[in-house]
Coordinates of C-alpha atoms and ligand atoms in Angstrom, one line a residue:
M1 CA -20.4 -25.0 37.4
W2 CA -23.6 -23.1 36.2
I3 CA -21.9 -19.7 35.9
P4 CA -19.9 -20.3 32.9
S5 CA -22.5 -22.1 31.0
A6 CA -25.0 -19.0 31.8
T7 CA -22.3 -16.9 30.5
L8 CA -22.1 -19.3 27.2
I9 CA -26.2 -19.1 26.9
V10 CA -25.8 -15.0 26.9
V11 CA -23.0 -15.0 24.3
L12 CA -24.9 -17.3 22.0
A13 CA -27.8 -15.6 22.2
V14 CA -26.3 -12.3 21.7
T15 CA -24.2 -13.8 18.6
A16 CA -27.4 -15.3 17.2
G17 CA -29.3 -12.0 17.6
L18 CA -26.6 -10.0 15.6
C19 CA -26.6 -12.5 12.8
D20 CA -30.4 -12.3 12.6
D21 CA -31.4 -10.9 9.3
R22 CA -34.8 -9.7 10.7
L23 CA -33.1 -7.4 13.1
P24 CA -31.9 -3.9 12.0
P25 CA -28.1 -3.9 12.1
A26 CA -27.4 -2.4 15.5
S27 CA -27.4 1.2 14.6
H28 CA -24.8 0.8 12.0
T29 CA -22.3 0.2 14.1
M30 CA -21.5 -3.5 13.1
F31 CA -19.7 -4.0 9.7
P32 CA -22.1 -6.4 7.4
K33 CA -22.1 -9.9 7.4
G34 CA -18.9 -11.5 5.3
F35 CA -16.9 -8.2 6.0
K36 CA -13.2 -9.3 6.2
F37 CA -10.3 -7.6 8.1
G38 CA -6.8 -7.9 7.2
A39 CA -3.2 -6.4 7.3
S40 CA -0.9 -5.5 4.9
T41 CA 3.1 -5.5 4.0
A42 CA 5.1 -5.5 1.0
A43 CA 8.2 -7.6 0.2
Y44 CA 11.2 -5.1 -0.1
Q45 CA 9.8 -3.3 3.3
V46 CA 9.6 -6.4 5.4
E47 CA 11.5 -9.5 3.9
G48 CA 15.4 -8.6 4.0
G49 CA 17.3 -11.7 2.6
W50 CA 18.2 -9.4 -0.4
N51 CA 20.7 -11.8 -1.9
A52 CA 19.6 -14.8 0.1
D53 CA 19.3 -18.2 -1.6
G54 CA 19.8 -17.0 -5.3
K55 CA 17.6 -14.1 -5.1
G56 CA 18.6 -11.4 -7.7
P57 CA 18.8 -7.8 -6.9
S58 CA 15.8 -5.3 -7.5
I59 CA 16.0 -1.5 -8.5
W60 CA 15.5 -0.8 -4.8
D61 CA 18.5 -3.1 -3.8
D62 CA 20.5 -1.5 -6.7
Y63 CA 19.6 2.2 -6.0
L64 CA 20.0 2.1 -2.2
H65 CA 23.6 0.5 -2.3
K66 CA 24.6 3.0 -5.2
H67 CA 22.9 6.0 -3.3
P68 CA 22.8 5.1 0.4
D69 CA 22.0 8.9 1.5
F70 CA 18.8 8.8 -0.4
I71 CA 17.2 7.4 2.7
K72 CA 17.1 8.6 6.2
N73 CA 20.0 7.3 8.5
R74 CA 21.2 5.5 5.3
N75 CA 18.9 2.7 6.0
N76 CA 18.1 0.1 3.5
G77 CA 15.9 -3.2 3.1
D78 CA 18.9 -5.6 3.1
V79 CA 17.6 -6.9 6.4
A80 CA 14.3 -5.2 7.1
D81 CA 12.2 -7.1 9.4
D82 CA 13.8 -10.6 8.2
S83 CA 10.5 -11.9 7.4
Y84 CA 12.5 -14.0 4.8
H85 CA 13.2 -15.8 8.0
L86 CA 10.8 -15.0 10.4
Y87 CA 7.5 -15.1 8.6
K88 CA 6.2 -17.5 11.2
D89 CA 6.4 -14.6 13.8
D90 CA 4.2 -12.5 11.7
V91 CA 1.6 -15.0 11.0
K92 CA 1.5 -15.7 14.8
A93 CA 0.8 -11.7 15.2
I94 CA -1.7 -11.8 12.4
K95 CA -3.5 -14.6 13.9
E96 CA -3.4 -13.5 17.5
I97 CA -5.0 -10.2 16.7
G98 CA -7.6 -11.9 14.8
F99 CA -7.2 -11.1 11.3
Q100 CA -9.3 -12.9 8.3
T101 CA -6.7 -11.9 5.7
Y102 CA -2.9 -11.0 4.9
R103 CA -1.9 -9.1 2.0
F104 CA 1.7 -9.2 1.0
S105 CA 3.5 -9.0 -2.3
I106 CA 6.0 -11.4 -4.0
S107 CA 9.4 -10.1 -4.9
W108 CA 9.9 -10.7 -8.5
P109 CA 13.7 -11.3 -8.4
R110 CA 13.2 -13.6 -5.5
V111 CA 11.5 -16.1 -7.9
L112 CA 12.8 -14.8 -11.2
P113 CA 16.3 -13.6 -10.6
T114 CA 16.8 -12.1 -14.0
G115 CA 13.2 -11.2 -14.1
R116 CA 12.7 -14.2 -17.0
T117 CA 11.3 -17.5 -16.7
N118 CA 14.2 -19.3 -18.1
Q119 CA 15.9 -19.2 -14.6
V120 CA 13.7 -19.9 -11.7
N121 CA 14.8 -19.8 -8.0
Q122 CA 13.4 -22.7 -6.3
P123 CA 14.2 -21.6 -3.0
G124 CA 12.2 -18.2 -3.6
I125 CA 9.3 -20.2 -4.6
D126 CA 9.2 -22.3 -1.7
Y127 CA 9.5 -19.3 0.5
Y128 CA 6.3 -18.0 -0.7
M129 CA 4.5 -21.6 -0.7
N130 CA 5.5 -21.8 2.8
V131 CA 4.3 -18.1 3.7
I132 CA 0.9 -19.3 2.0
D133 CA 0.7 -22.7 3.8
E134 CA 1.7 -21.0 7.4
L135 CA -1.6 -18.8 6.5
L136 CA -3.8 -21.3 5.4
A137 CA -2.8 -23.5 8.2
N138 CA -3.8 -20.7 10.7
G139 CA -7.0 -20.0 8.8
I140 CA -5.9 -16.8 7.3
E141 CA -6.6 -16.0 3.7
P142 CA -3.9 -14.7 1.4
V143 CA -4.2 -11.8 -0.9
V144 CA -1.1 -11.6 -3.0
A145 CA 0.4 -8.7 -5.0
L146 CA 2.6 -9.5 -7.9
Y147 CA 4.5 -6.0 -7.9
H148 CA 5.0 -3.7 -5.2
W149 CA 8.0 -1.7 -6.7
D150 CA 11.1 -4.4 -6.6
L151 CA 11.6 -4.7 -10.3
P152 CA 14.6 -7.2 -11.2
V153 CA 17.6 -5.0 -12.0
P154 CA 18.0 -6.8 -15.7
L155 CA 14.8 -5.8 -16.7
Q156 CA 15.4 -2.2 -15.5
D157 CA 18.6 -2.2 -17.7
I158 CA 16.4 -2.4 -20.8
G159 CA 14.3 0.3 -19.7
G160 CA 11.9 -1.1 -17.1
W161 CA 8.4 0.0 -17.4
L162 CA 9.5 2.3 -20.2
N163 CA 9.9 -0.8 -22.3
P164 CA 6.9 -2.0 -24.2
D165 CA 8.3 -5.4 -24.0
I166 CA 7.6 -5.3 -20.2
A167 CA 3.8 -6.3 -20.7
D168 CA 5.0 -9.7 -21.8
L169 CA 7.7 -10.0 -19.4
F170 CA 5.4 -9.3 -16.7
T171 CA 2.7 -11.7 -18.0
E172 CA 5.1 -14.5 -18.1
Y173 CA 5.8 -13.9 -14.6
A174 CA 2.4 -13.7 -13.6
D175 CA 1.8 -16.8 -15.2
L176 CA 4.3 -18.8 -13.3
M177 CA 2.8 -17.4 -10.1
F178 CA -0.9 -18.4 -11.0
K179 CA 0.3 -21.7 -11.9
T180 CA 2.5 -22.2 -8.7
Y181 CA 0.2 -20.7 -6.2
G182 CA -3.3 -20.3 -7.7
D183 CA -4.9 -23.5 -6.3
K184 CA -4.2 -21.7 -2.7
V185 CA -4.5 -18.0 -3.6
K186 CA -7.8 -16.8 -4.6
W187 CA -7.2 -12.8 -4.2
W188 CA -4.6 -11.2 -6.4
I189 CA -3.3 -7.9 -7.1
T190 CA -1.3 -7.3 -10.3
I191 CA 0.4 -3.8 -9.4
N192 CA 0.2 -1.8 -6.1
E193 CA 0.0 1.7 -6.8
A194 CA 0.9 2.1 -10.6
Q195 CA 0.6 5.9 -10.1
S196 CA 3.7 5.4 -7.4
V197 CA 5.4 3.2 -9.9
A198 CA 5.1 5.7 -12.6
G199 CA 6.3 8.3 -10.1
G200 CA 9.6 6.4 -10.0
Y201 CA 10.0 7.2 -13.5
G202 CA 8.5 10.7 -13.6
G203 CA 9.9 11.9 -10.1
G204 CA 13.1 11.6 -7.8
N205 CA 11.7 10.0 -4.6
A206 CA 11.3 6.3 -5.6
A207 CA 13.6 4.0 -7.7
P208 CA 14.5 4.0 -10.6
A209 CA 14.2 7.9 -9.5
L210 CA 14.7 9.0 -13.4
N211 CA 12.9 12.4 -13.0
L212 CA 11.4 12.4 -16.5
H213 CA 8.4 14.3 -15.4
G214 CA 5.6 14.7 -17.6
T215 CA 6.8 11.9 -20.0
G216 CA 8.4 9.2 -18.3
D217 CA 5.7 8.8 -15.9
Y218 CA 3.1 8.7 -18.7
L219 CA 5.0 6.0 -20.6
A220 CA 5.5 3.9 -17.7
G221 CA 2.1 4.1 -16.8
H222 CA 1.2 2.9 -20.1
N223 CA 3.2 0.0 -20.0
L224 CA 1.8 -0.9 -16.6
L225 CA -1.5 -0.7 -17.8
R226 CA -0.7 -3.0 -20.8
A227 CA 1.0 -5.5 -18.5
H228 CA -2.0 -5.6 -16.3
G229 CA -4.5 -6.2 -19.0
K230 CA -2.4 -8.8 -20.5
A231 CA -1.9 -10.7 -17.3
Y232 CA -5.6 -10.4 -16.5
R233 CA -6.5 -11.9 -20.0
M234 CA -3.9 -14.6 -19.6
Y235 CA -5.5 -15.6 -16.2
Q236 CA -8.8 -15.9 -17.8
Q237 CA -7.7 -18.0 -20.4
K238 CA -5.6 -20.5 -18.6
Y239 CA -6.4 -20.3 -14.9
S240 CA -10.2 -19.2 -14.7
H241 CA -10.7 -22.8 -13.3
Q242 CA -9.0 -21.7 -10.1
G243 CA -11.7 -19.1 -9.3
G244 CA -9.4 -16.3 -8.4
K245 CA -10.3 -12.6 -8.2
I246 CA -7.8 -9.9 -9.6
S247 CA -7.6 -6.1 -9.2
M248 CA -4.8 -3.6 -9.1
A249 CA -4.2 -1.6 -5.7
F250 CA -5.3 2.0 -6.7
C251 CA -4.0 5.2 -4.9
G252 CA -4.8 8.7 -4.9
A253 CA -5.7 11.6 -2.5
P254 CA -8.9 12.9 -3.5
C255 CA -9.7 16.7 -3.5
F256 CA -12.5 18.6 -1.5
P257 CA -13.5 21.4 -4.0
T258 CA -12.2 24.9 -2.1
T259 CA -15.7 26.4 -2.8
Q260 CA -18.7 25.0 -4.6
S261 CA -17.9 27.4 -7.9
P262 CA -18.0 25.5 -10.9
E263 CA -14.3 26.0 -11.3
D264 CA -13.4 24.6 -7.9
I265 CA -15.8 21.7 -8.7
A266 CA -14.2 20.7 -11.9
A267 CA -10.7 21.1 -10.2
A268 CA -11.6 18.5 -7.7
D269 CA -12.9 16.2 -10.2
R270 CA -9.7 16.8 -12.1
C271 CA -7.7 15.9 -9.1
F272 CA -9.7 12.4 -9.0
Q273 CA -9.1 12.0 -12.7
F274 CA -5.4 12.4 -12.8
S275 CA -4.9 10.0 -9.9
F276 CA -7.4 7.5 -9.7
G277 CA -8.8 7.9 -13.0
W278 CA -5.6 7.5 -14.6
F279 CA -5.5 3.7 -13.9
A280 CA -9.0 2.8 -13.0
H281 CA -10.6 4.5 -16.2
P282 CA -8.8 2.4 -18.6
V283 CA -9.7 -0.9 -16.6
L284 CA -13.0 0.0 -15.7
R285 CA -14.7 2.2 -18.5
G286 CA -12.1 2.1 -21.3
D287 CA -9.0 4.2 -22.2
Y288 CA -7.8 7.3 -20.4
P289 CA -10.1 9.8 -18.6
P290 CA -11.4 12.1 -21.5
I291 CA -10.0 15.1 -19.6
M292 CA -6.4 13.9 -19.2
R293 CA -6.6 13.4 -22.9
E294 CA -7.7 16.7 -23.6
Y295 CA -5.7 18.6 -21.0
I296 CA -2.3 16.6 -21.9
D297 CA -2.7 16.6 -25.4
R298 CA -3.5 20.6 -25.5
N299 CA -0.6 21.3 -23.1
S300 CA 2.0 19.0 -25.7
K301 CA 0.7 21.0 -28.5
A302 CA 1.3 24.2 -26.9
E303 CA 5.1 22.9 -26.1
G304 CA 5.5 22.6 -29.7
R305 CA 5.2 18.9 -29.9
N306 CA 3.8 16.8 -32.5
V307 CA 3.2 13.7 -30.4
S308 CA 1.4 13.9 -27.2
R309 CA 3.2 13.1 -23.9
L310 CA 0.5 10.6 -23.0
P311 CA 0.8 7.8 -25.3
Y312 CA -2.3 6.3 -27.2
F313 CA -3.5 2.9 -26.9
T314 CA -4.7 1.1 -29.9
D315 CA -8.3 0.0 -30.1
E316 CA -7.4 -3.5 -29.5
E317 CA -5.6 -2.5 -26.4
I318 CA -8.3 -0.4 -25.2
R319 CA -10.5 -3.3 -25.4
E320 CA -8.0 -5.6 -23.9
I321 CA -7.4 -3.4 -20.8
N322 CA -11.2 -2.7 -20.4
G323 CA -12.9 -5.0 -17.8
T324 CA -9.7 -6.2 -16.1
V325 CA -10.5 -5.8 -12.4
D326 CA -12.9 -8.3 -10.5
W327 CA -12.8 -5.9 -7.2
F328 CA -11.5 -2.2 -6.6
G329 CA -8.5 -2.4 -4.4
L330 CA -8.4 1.2 -2.8
N331 CA -5.4 2.5 -0.9
Y332 CA -6.4 5.6 1.1
Y333 CA -4.3 7.6 3.5
T334 CA -5.0 11.5 3.1
A335 CA -6.9 14.3 1.2
Y336 CA -6.6 17.6 -0.1
W337 CA -8.4 20.8 -0.5
G338 CA -8.4 21.5 -4.4
K339 CA -8.7 24.7 -6.7
E340 CA -8.0 25.7 -10.3
G341 CA -4.1 26.6 -10.8
A342 CA -1.1 25.1 -12.7
V343 CA 1.6 24.3 -10.3
G344 CA 4.5 22.0 -10.2
A345 CA 7.4 21.3 -12.5
N346 CA 7.0 21.9 -16.2
P347 CA 6.1 19.6 -17.7
S348 CA 4.6 17.1 -15.1
T349 CA 1.2 15.3 -14.2
D350 CA 0.6 17.7 -11.6
R351 CA 0.8 20.9 -13.8
D352 CA -1.3 19.1 -16.5
S353 CA -3.9 18.6 -14.3
N354 CA -4.3 22.2 -13.4
V355 CA -5.3 21.7 -9.8
N356 CA -3.8 23.3 -6.9
K357 CA -3.7 20.8 -4.1
Y358 CA -3.1 21.9 -0.7
F359 CA -3.6 20.7 2.9
D360 CA -5.8 22.5 5.5
P361 CA -3.7 23.9 8.2
N362 CA -6.3 22.5 10.8
W363 CA -5.9 18.7 9.7
P364 CA -3.7 16.9 12.2
S365 CA 0.0 16.2 11.1
T366 CA 1.7 12.9 11.4
A367 CA 5.1 11.8 11.1
S368 CA 4.8 11.7 7.4
S369 CA 4.9 15.3 5.7
W370 CA 2.3 13.8 2.9
L371 CA -0.2 12.5 5.2
K372 CA -2.8 14.7 7.0
V373 CA -5.5 12.9 9.2
I374 CA -8.8 13.5 7.3
P375 CA -11.2 10.6 7.6
Q376 CA -13.9 12.3 5.4
G377 CA -11.7 12.1 2.5
L378 CA -11.8 8.2 2.5
R379 CA -15.9 8.5 2.1
L380 CA -15.4 11.0 -0.6
A381 CA -13.0 8.6 -2.5
L382 CA -15.7 5.9 -2.1
Q383 CA -18.3 8.1 -3.0
K384 CA -16.3 9.3 -6.3
L385 CA -15.4 5.6 -7.1
R386 CA -19.1 4.5 -7.1
Q387 CA -20.3 7.4 -9.3
E388 CA -17.7 6.6 -11.8
Y389 CA -17.3 3.0 -11.7
G390 CA -20.6 1.7 -10.4
N391 CA -21.2 -0.7 -7.5
I392 CA -17.8 -2.7 -8.0
P393 CA -17.0 -4.7 -4.9
I394 CA -14.3 -2.4 -2.9
I395 CA -11.7 -3.7 -0.6
V396 CA -9.5 -1.0 1.3
T397 CA -6.1 -2.6 0.5
E398 CA -4.2 0.0 2.6
N399 CA -4.8 2.5 5.3
G400 CA -2.7 3.6 8.2
Y401 CA -1.2 6.0 10.5
P402 CA 2.6 6.8 10.5
D403 CA 4.4 7.9 13.9
N404 CA 7.7 7.9 15.2
G405 CA 7.2 5.1 17.6
D406 CA 5.7 7.1 20.7
K407 CA 2.1 8.0 19.8
D408 CA 0.3 4.6 19.2
E409 CA -3.0 6.4 20.7
K410 CA -3.1 8.5 17.7
R411 CA -3.0 5.3 15.4
I412 CA -6.0 4.1 17.3
G413 CA -7.9 7.2 16.6
Y414 CA -7.1 7.0 12.9
F415 CA -8.5 3.7 12.6
E416 CA -11.6 4.5 14.6
T417 CA -12.4 7.4 12.4
H418 CA -11.6 5.7 9.1
L419 CA -13.6 2.7 9.7
A420 CA -16.6 5.0 10.8
E421 CA -16.3 6.5 7.5
I422 CA -16.6 3.1 5.9
R423 CA -19.7 2.1 7.7
A424 CA -21.2 5.4 6.6
A425 CA -20.1 4.7 3.1
I426 CA -21.7 1.0 3.2
Y427 CA -25.0 1.9 5.1
E428 CA -25.7 5.6 4.2
D429 CA -24.3 5.6 0.6
G430 CA -25.0 2.0 -0.1
I431 CA -21.4 1.5 -1.3
N432 CA -20.2 -2.1 -1.7
V433 CA -17.1 -2.1 0.6
T434 CA -16.5 -5.9 1.2
G435 CA -13.0 -5.7 3.4
Y436 CA -10.3 -3.6 4.9
C437 CA -6.6 -4.2 5.2
L438 CA -4.6 -1.8 7.1
W439 CA -1.2 -0.7 6.8
S440 CA 0.6 -2.5 8.3
I441 CA 0.7 -5.3 10.4
I442 CA 4.5 -4.5 11.5
D443 CA 6.7 -1.6 11.7
N444 CA 8.9 -1.7 8.3
F445 CA 11.4 0.0 5.8
E446 CA 9.1 3.1 5.1
W447 CA 10.8 4.0 1.8
R448 CA 12.7 7.4 2.0
D449 CA 11.9 7.6 5.7
G450 CA 13.7 4.3 6.6
Y451 CA 12.6 2.9 9.7
T452 CA 12.2 6.4 11.4
V453 CA 8.5 6.3 10.4
K454 CA 6.4 3.5 11.8
F455 CA 3.0 2.2 10.5
G456 CA 2.9 -1.3 12.3
L457 CA 0.6 -2.7 14.9
V458 CA 3.5 -4.6 16.0
E459 CA 6.6 -3.1 17.0
V460 CA 10.1 -4.3 15.9
D461 CA 13.5 -3.8 17.7
F462 CA 15.5 -3.6 14.8
D463 CA 18.7 -3.6 17.0
S464 CA 18.0 -7.2 18.3
P465 CA 19.3 -10.1 16.2
N466 CA 16.0 -11.7 16.0
K467 CA 14.0 -8.5 15.3
T468 CA 11.9 -8.8 18.3
R469 CA 8.2 -8.2 17.7
T470 CA 6.0 -6.8 20.3
L471 CA 2.4 -6.2 20.1
K472 CA 1.3 -2.4 20.4
K473 CA -1.7 -0.8 22.2
S474 CA -3.1 -0.5 18.8
A475 CA -2.8 -4.3 18.2
Y476 CA -4.9 -5.0 21.1
W477 CA -7.4 -2.4 20.5
F478 CA -8.0 -3.7 16.9
Q479 CA -8.2 -7.1 18.3
N480 CA -11.0 -5.8 20.5
Y481 CA -12.7 -3.6 17.5
M482 CA -13.1 -6.7 15.3
A483 CA -14.4 -8.8 18.3
M484 CA -17.1 -6.0 18.9
H485 CA -17.8 -4.6 15.4
K486 CA -17.6 -7.7 13.1
L487 CA -20.1 -10.6 13.0
I488 CA -19.2 -14.0 13.5
Q489 CA -19.6 -15.4 9.9
Ligands
GBH501 C1 1.6 3.1 0.2 O1 2.1 4.4 -0.7 C2 2.6 2.0 -0.5 O2 1.8 1.2 -0.9 C3 3.3 1.3 1.0 O3 4.4 0.9 0.5 C4 3.8 2.5 1.8 O4 4.6 2.0 2.8 C5 2.5 3.2 2.4 O5 2.1 3.7 1.5 C6 2.9 4.2 3.5 O6 3.7 5.2 2.8 O7 7.9 11.7 -0.9 O8 6.5 13.6 -0.7 O9 7.1 12.8 -2.7 C7 1.3 5.5 -0.2 C8 1.4 6.4 -1.3 C9 2.8 7.9 -2.7 C10 2.7 8.2 -0.6 C11 4.3 8.5 -2.7 C12 3.9 9.1 -0.3 C13 5.6 10.2 -1.6 C14 5.3 11.5 -1.1 N1 2.6 7.4 -1.5 N2 4.2 9.3 -2.0 S1 6.8 12.4 -1.1

């Protein structure tokens, strides 16, 4: 009888001690009070139900139905994890592991099949309400992204992100989402990885795969920024009473300078400005990074163009877009060495940046060719963000390790080393990192790699009719990690 109560006393004493502000923070092994852990997914990668209950097609549905060979094993997201029907299983896993937040995205064509607000799909609206209610009932806070790459096809038919009207259309969609879910959702992401979205126009690796490199990507990026700015201002005007906090999820791989020469240091800075800076500078400091403007205008002129490939904002747009994130969402996976050198297609964002980016052969490889393990790059990105944009609260909105389903120990090592870099950034650099959402709670549709590349803490048997979910070693590791490194709030 007395043994459990003695244990309880010890537990309470330890817990009380950890929460005591008079104590030093346990050799910086603990995350600060209030730090939140969570896990992420995206609609097209997990939901399935691609045409269920009135959902309209997205550009990914359309592109993969027309070009099945685009994806390994001719896979697509028609069924995926079937989270459209099995979301309760996902929430159960999130709860069991012990996360405080869940980051997911809304499929625009599931709620608005034509992309426009004159036709609302009620079952789609109900689906996300059910997900949100299930999360809240389990004490998990939703973090909701409005756009994770699945544009309604009718909007692509009028040019998609190349059409300036998209800013108003996105704002109307966002308005409906804030109105519908804003009483319950307090953390919003407008656009996930605007740079990757622009890449779908500038490159050939993502829908709509237009390959308009050096032109379409800048134009899409321009309209993504206009759309984000408009949606943010609309929230401020109509929904500020809801008290939500809005960001974008920014991405990029920072460069370490190859040497400490001024040329290499400048090249590493351009690597940052042409990736993170492209979208973060307009929303945090106003307009594009001056170095982007300078290099792209100069190259455009040299190509005999009278109009720069990087569009200009009006003064009003610069003002409207500046100051439109309340926090900074950071997706970090990998980094490069950088040195001066024009590489890549001509013209292209890569060539414009005049940075030669390359991986160190000593950095561990993963199942994704674009991802080498280099945790110090996360701290570098955080330091650079602080230097450029001040002490804005930062939430890591994605970070994770891909394998082919057999090396879950390496995933554990990836998390452990990256979380250590976050603590170093917090305690040694004084950077305001307030949360961490890993990618991903569950194995899912990994774009061009289909289901062959896995990022999940939870394994899915894609051959079973009910998509059986099983917690991996890394899930139990994470459960224990949070229990040992996180203060009880
Ligand atoms: C994130 O993108 C996405 O937000 C998420 O949906 C995705 O599942 C996750 O990462 C893991 O990939 O094919 O060689 O041209 C990360 C940034 C940008 C990395 C596009 C891969 C294409 C590389 N991604 N990039 S390549």
